[in-house]
Tab-separated table of C-alpha atoms and ligand atoms in Angstrom:
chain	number	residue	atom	x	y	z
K	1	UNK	CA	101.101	116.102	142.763
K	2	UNK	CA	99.641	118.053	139.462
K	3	UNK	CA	95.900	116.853	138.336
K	4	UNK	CA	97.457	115.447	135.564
K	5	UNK	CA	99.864	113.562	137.051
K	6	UNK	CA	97.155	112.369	139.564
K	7	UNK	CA	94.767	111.753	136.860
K	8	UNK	CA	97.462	109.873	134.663
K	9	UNK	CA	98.814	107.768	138.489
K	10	UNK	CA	94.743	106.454	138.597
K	11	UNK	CA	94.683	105.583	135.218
K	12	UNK	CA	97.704	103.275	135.687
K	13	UNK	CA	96.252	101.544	138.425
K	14	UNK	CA	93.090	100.490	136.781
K	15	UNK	CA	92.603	96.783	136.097
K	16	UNK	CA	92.742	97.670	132.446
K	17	UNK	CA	96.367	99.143	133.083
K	18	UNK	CA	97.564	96.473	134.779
K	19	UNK	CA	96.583	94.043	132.582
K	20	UNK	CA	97.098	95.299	129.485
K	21	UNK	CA	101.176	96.373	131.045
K	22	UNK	CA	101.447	92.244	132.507
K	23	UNK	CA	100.211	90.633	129.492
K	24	UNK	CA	102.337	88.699	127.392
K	25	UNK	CA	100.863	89.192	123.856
K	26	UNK	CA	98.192	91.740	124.111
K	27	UNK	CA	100.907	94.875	124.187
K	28	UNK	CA	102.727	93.915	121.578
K	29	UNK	CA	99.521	92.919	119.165
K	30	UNK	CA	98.087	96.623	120.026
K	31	UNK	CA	101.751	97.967	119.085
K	32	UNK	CA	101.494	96.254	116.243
K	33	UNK	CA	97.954	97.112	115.250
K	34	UNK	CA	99.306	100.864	116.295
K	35	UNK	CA	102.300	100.544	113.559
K	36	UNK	CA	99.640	98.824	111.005
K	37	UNK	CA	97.848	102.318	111.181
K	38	UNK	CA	100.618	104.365	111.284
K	39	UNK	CA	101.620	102.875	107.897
K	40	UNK	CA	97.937	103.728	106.431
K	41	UNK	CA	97.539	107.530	107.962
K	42	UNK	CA	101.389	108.930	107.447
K	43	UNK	CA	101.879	106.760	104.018
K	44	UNK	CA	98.659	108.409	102.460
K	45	UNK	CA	99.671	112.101	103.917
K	46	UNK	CA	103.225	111.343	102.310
K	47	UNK	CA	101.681	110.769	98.967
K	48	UNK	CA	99.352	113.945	99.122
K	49	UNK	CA	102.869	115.762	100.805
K	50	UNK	CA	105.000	114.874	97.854
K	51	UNK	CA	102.207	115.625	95.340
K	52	UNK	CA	101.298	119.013	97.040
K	53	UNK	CA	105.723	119.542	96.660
K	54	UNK	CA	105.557	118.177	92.775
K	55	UNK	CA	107.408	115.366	93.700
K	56	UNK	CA	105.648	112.683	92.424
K	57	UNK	CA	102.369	111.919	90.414
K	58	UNK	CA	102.676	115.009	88.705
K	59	UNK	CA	100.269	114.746	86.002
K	60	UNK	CA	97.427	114.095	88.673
K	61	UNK	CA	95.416	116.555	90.089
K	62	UNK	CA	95.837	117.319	94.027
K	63	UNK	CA	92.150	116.913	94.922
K	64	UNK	CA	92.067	113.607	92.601
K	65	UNK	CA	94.683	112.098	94.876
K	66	UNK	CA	93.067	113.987	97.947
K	67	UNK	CA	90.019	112.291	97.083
K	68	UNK	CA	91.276	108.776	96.579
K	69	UNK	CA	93.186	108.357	99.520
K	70	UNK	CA	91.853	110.460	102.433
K	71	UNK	CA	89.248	107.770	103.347
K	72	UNK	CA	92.166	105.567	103.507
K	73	UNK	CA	93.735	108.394	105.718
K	74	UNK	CA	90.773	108.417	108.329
K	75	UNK	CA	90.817	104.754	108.615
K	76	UNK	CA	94.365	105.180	109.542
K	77	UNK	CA	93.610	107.941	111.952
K	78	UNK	CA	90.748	105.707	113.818
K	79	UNK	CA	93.422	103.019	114.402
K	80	UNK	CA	96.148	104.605	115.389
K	81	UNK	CA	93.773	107.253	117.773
K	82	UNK	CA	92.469	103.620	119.106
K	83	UNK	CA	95.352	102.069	119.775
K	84	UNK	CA	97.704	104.618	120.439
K	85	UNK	CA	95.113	105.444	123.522
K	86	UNK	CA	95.602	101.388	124.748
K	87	UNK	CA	98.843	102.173	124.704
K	88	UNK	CA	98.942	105.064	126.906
K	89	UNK	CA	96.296	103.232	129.446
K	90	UNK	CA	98.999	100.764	129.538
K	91	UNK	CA	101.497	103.028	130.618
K	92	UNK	CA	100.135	105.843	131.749
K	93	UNK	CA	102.040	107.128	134.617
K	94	UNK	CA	105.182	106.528	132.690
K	95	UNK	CA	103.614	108.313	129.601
K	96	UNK	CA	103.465	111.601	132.203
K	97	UNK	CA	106.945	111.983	132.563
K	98	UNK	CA	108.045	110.494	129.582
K	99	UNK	CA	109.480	113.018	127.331
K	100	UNK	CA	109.289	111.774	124.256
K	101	UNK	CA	105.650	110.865	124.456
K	102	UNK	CA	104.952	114.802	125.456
K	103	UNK	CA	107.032	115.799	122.431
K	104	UNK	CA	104.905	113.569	120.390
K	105	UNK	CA	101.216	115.309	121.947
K	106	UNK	CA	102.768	118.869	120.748
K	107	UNK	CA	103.711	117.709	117.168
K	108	UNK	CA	100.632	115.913	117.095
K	109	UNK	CA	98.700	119.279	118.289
K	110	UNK	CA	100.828	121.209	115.441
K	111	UNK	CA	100.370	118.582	112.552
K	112	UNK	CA	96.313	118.853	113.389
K	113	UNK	CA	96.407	122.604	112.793
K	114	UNK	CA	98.279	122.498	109.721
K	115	UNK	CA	95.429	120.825	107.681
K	116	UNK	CA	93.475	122.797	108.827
K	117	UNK	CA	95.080	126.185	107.638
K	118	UNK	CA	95.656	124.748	104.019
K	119	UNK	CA	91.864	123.429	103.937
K	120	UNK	CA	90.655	126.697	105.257
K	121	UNK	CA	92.721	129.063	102.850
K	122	UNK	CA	94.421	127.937	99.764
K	123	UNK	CA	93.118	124.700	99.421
K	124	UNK	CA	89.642	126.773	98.884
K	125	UNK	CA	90.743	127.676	95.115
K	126	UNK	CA	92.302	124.172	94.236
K	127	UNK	CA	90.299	124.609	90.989
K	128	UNK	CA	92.392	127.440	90.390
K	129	UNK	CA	95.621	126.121	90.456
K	130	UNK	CA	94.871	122.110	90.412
K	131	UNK	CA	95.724	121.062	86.893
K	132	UNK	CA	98.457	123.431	86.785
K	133	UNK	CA	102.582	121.875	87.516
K	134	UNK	CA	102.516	126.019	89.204
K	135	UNK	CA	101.568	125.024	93.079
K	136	UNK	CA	100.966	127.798	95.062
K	137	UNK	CA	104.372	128.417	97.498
K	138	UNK	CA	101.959	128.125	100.497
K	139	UNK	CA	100.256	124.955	98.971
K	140	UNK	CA	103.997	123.549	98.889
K	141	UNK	CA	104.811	124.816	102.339
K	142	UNK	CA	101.884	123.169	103.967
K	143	UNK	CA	103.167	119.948	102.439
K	144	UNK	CA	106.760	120.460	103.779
K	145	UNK	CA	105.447	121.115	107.604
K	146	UNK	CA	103.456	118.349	107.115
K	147	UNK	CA	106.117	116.086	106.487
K	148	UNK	CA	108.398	117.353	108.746
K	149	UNK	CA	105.964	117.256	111.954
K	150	UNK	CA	104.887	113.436	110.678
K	151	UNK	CA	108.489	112.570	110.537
K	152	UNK	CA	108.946	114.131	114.225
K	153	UNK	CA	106.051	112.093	115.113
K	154	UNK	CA	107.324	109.019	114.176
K	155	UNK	CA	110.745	109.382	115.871
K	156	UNK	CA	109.137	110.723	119.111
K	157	UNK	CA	107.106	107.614	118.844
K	158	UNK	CA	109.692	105.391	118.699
K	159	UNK	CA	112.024	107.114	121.071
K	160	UNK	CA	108.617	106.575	123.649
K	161	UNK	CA	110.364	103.158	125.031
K	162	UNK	CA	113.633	104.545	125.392
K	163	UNK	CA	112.392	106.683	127.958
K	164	UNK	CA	110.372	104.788	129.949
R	201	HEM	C1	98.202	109.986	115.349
R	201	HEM	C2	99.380	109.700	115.068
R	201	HEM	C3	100.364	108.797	115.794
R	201	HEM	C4	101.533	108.345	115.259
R	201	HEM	C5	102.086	108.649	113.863
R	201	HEM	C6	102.184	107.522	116.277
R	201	HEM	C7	103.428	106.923	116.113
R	201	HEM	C8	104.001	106.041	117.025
R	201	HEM	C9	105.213	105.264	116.786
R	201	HEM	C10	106.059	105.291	115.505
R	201	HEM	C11	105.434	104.509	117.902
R	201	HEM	C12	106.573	103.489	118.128
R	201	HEM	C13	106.046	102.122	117.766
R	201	HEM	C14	107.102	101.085	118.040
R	201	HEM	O1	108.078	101.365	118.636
R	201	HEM	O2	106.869	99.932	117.672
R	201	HEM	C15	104.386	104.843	118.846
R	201	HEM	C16	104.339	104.324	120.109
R	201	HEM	C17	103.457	104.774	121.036
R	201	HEM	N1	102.357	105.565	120.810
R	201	HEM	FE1	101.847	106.473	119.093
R	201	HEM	N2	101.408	107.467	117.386
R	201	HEM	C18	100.285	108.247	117.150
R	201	HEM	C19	99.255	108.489	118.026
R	201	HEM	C20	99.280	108.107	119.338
R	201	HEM	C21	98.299	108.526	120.318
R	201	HEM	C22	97.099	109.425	120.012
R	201	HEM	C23	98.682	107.973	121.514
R	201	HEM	C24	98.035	108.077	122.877
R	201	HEM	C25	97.145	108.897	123.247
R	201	HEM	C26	99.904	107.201	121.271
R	201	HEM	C27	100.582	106.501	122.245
R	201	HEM	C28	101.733	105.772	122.020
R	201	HEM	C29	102.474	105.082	123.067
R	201	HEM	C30	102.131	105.071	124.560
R	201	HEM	C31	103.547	104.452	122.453
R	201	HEM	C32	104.700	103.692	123.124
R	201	HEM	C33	104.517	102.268	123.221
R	201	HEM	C34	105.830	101.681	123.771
R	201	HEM	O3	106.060	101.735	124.979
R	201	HEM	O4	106.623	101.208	122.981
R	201	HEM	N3	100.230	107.298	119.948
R	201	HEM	N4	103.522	105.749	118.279
């Protein structure tokens, strides 16, 4: 058996596991609470996507917006992180062989890079270019992968209890 399937087989036999997968009310609640987060962290990225793509608040500036709604973002982040984690405990043998969940891990791995390419490069001269309707093309492109991995993220997400 491969570590990680060993490592994932333990996990699911914890007390933790077990409990969390028999209970009545305390999965759905941390779905729930998992969903509640999702709305905060994607919905804020959205708005920053759509800005960054001059689809919508067009008259703000980008780091205005990025400013006002990022700490919303990371709250977001902490839940869903938090919960989506439960989740996994709860079902983490299944979560090993479930293909939608690793589908999820790799689009979650690609969305966390993206950020970081458009913080470490163009979003460096957002003075430049911030009160301007001109975005930079690779300003707008980091929006549109953005979106599009968030999106994916979502659907693998849901398609998580179809395959288990
Ligand atoms: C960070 C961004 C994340 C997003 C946008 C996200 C999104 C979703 C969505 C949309 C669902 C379906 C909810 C439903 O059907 O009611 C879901 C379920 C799930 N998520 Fe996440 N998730 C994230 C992070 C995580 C993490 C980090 C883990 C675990 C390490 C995780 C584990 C799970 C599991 C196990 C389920 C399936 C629960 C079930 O059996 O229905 N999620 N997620």
């Amino acid at each position: 058996m491969p570590v990680l399937q060993h490592i994932c087989q333990t996990i699911n036999e914890t007390h933790l596991s077990v409990a969390l997968r028999e209970s009545v009310w305390v999965f759905p609640i941390i779905e729930t609470v998992h969903v509640i987060g999702i709305t905060l962290l994607v919905g804020t990225i959205a708005i920053l996507d759509l800005r960054l793509l001059g689809l919508v608040f067009r008259r703000e500036r980008v780091s205005l917006i990025a400013r006002q709604v990022l700490p919303v973002t990371w709250t977001g982040f902490a839940i869903v992180m938090i919960s989506g984690v439960f989740l996994f405990i709860a079902e983490a043998a299944q979560s090993y062989t479930n293909p939608a969940f690793r589908w999820k891990l790799l689009l979650l791995l690609l969305v966390g890079i993206n950020p970081l390419v458009f913080h470490t490069t163009v979003y460096r001269k957002v003075a430049l270019w911030d009160e301007t309707l001109a975005i930079p093309f690779r300003a707008r492109l980091a929006g549109a992968i953005s979106l599009t991995l968030w999106c994916g993220i979502v659907v693998a997400g849901r398609a998580i209890a179809y395959y288990n």
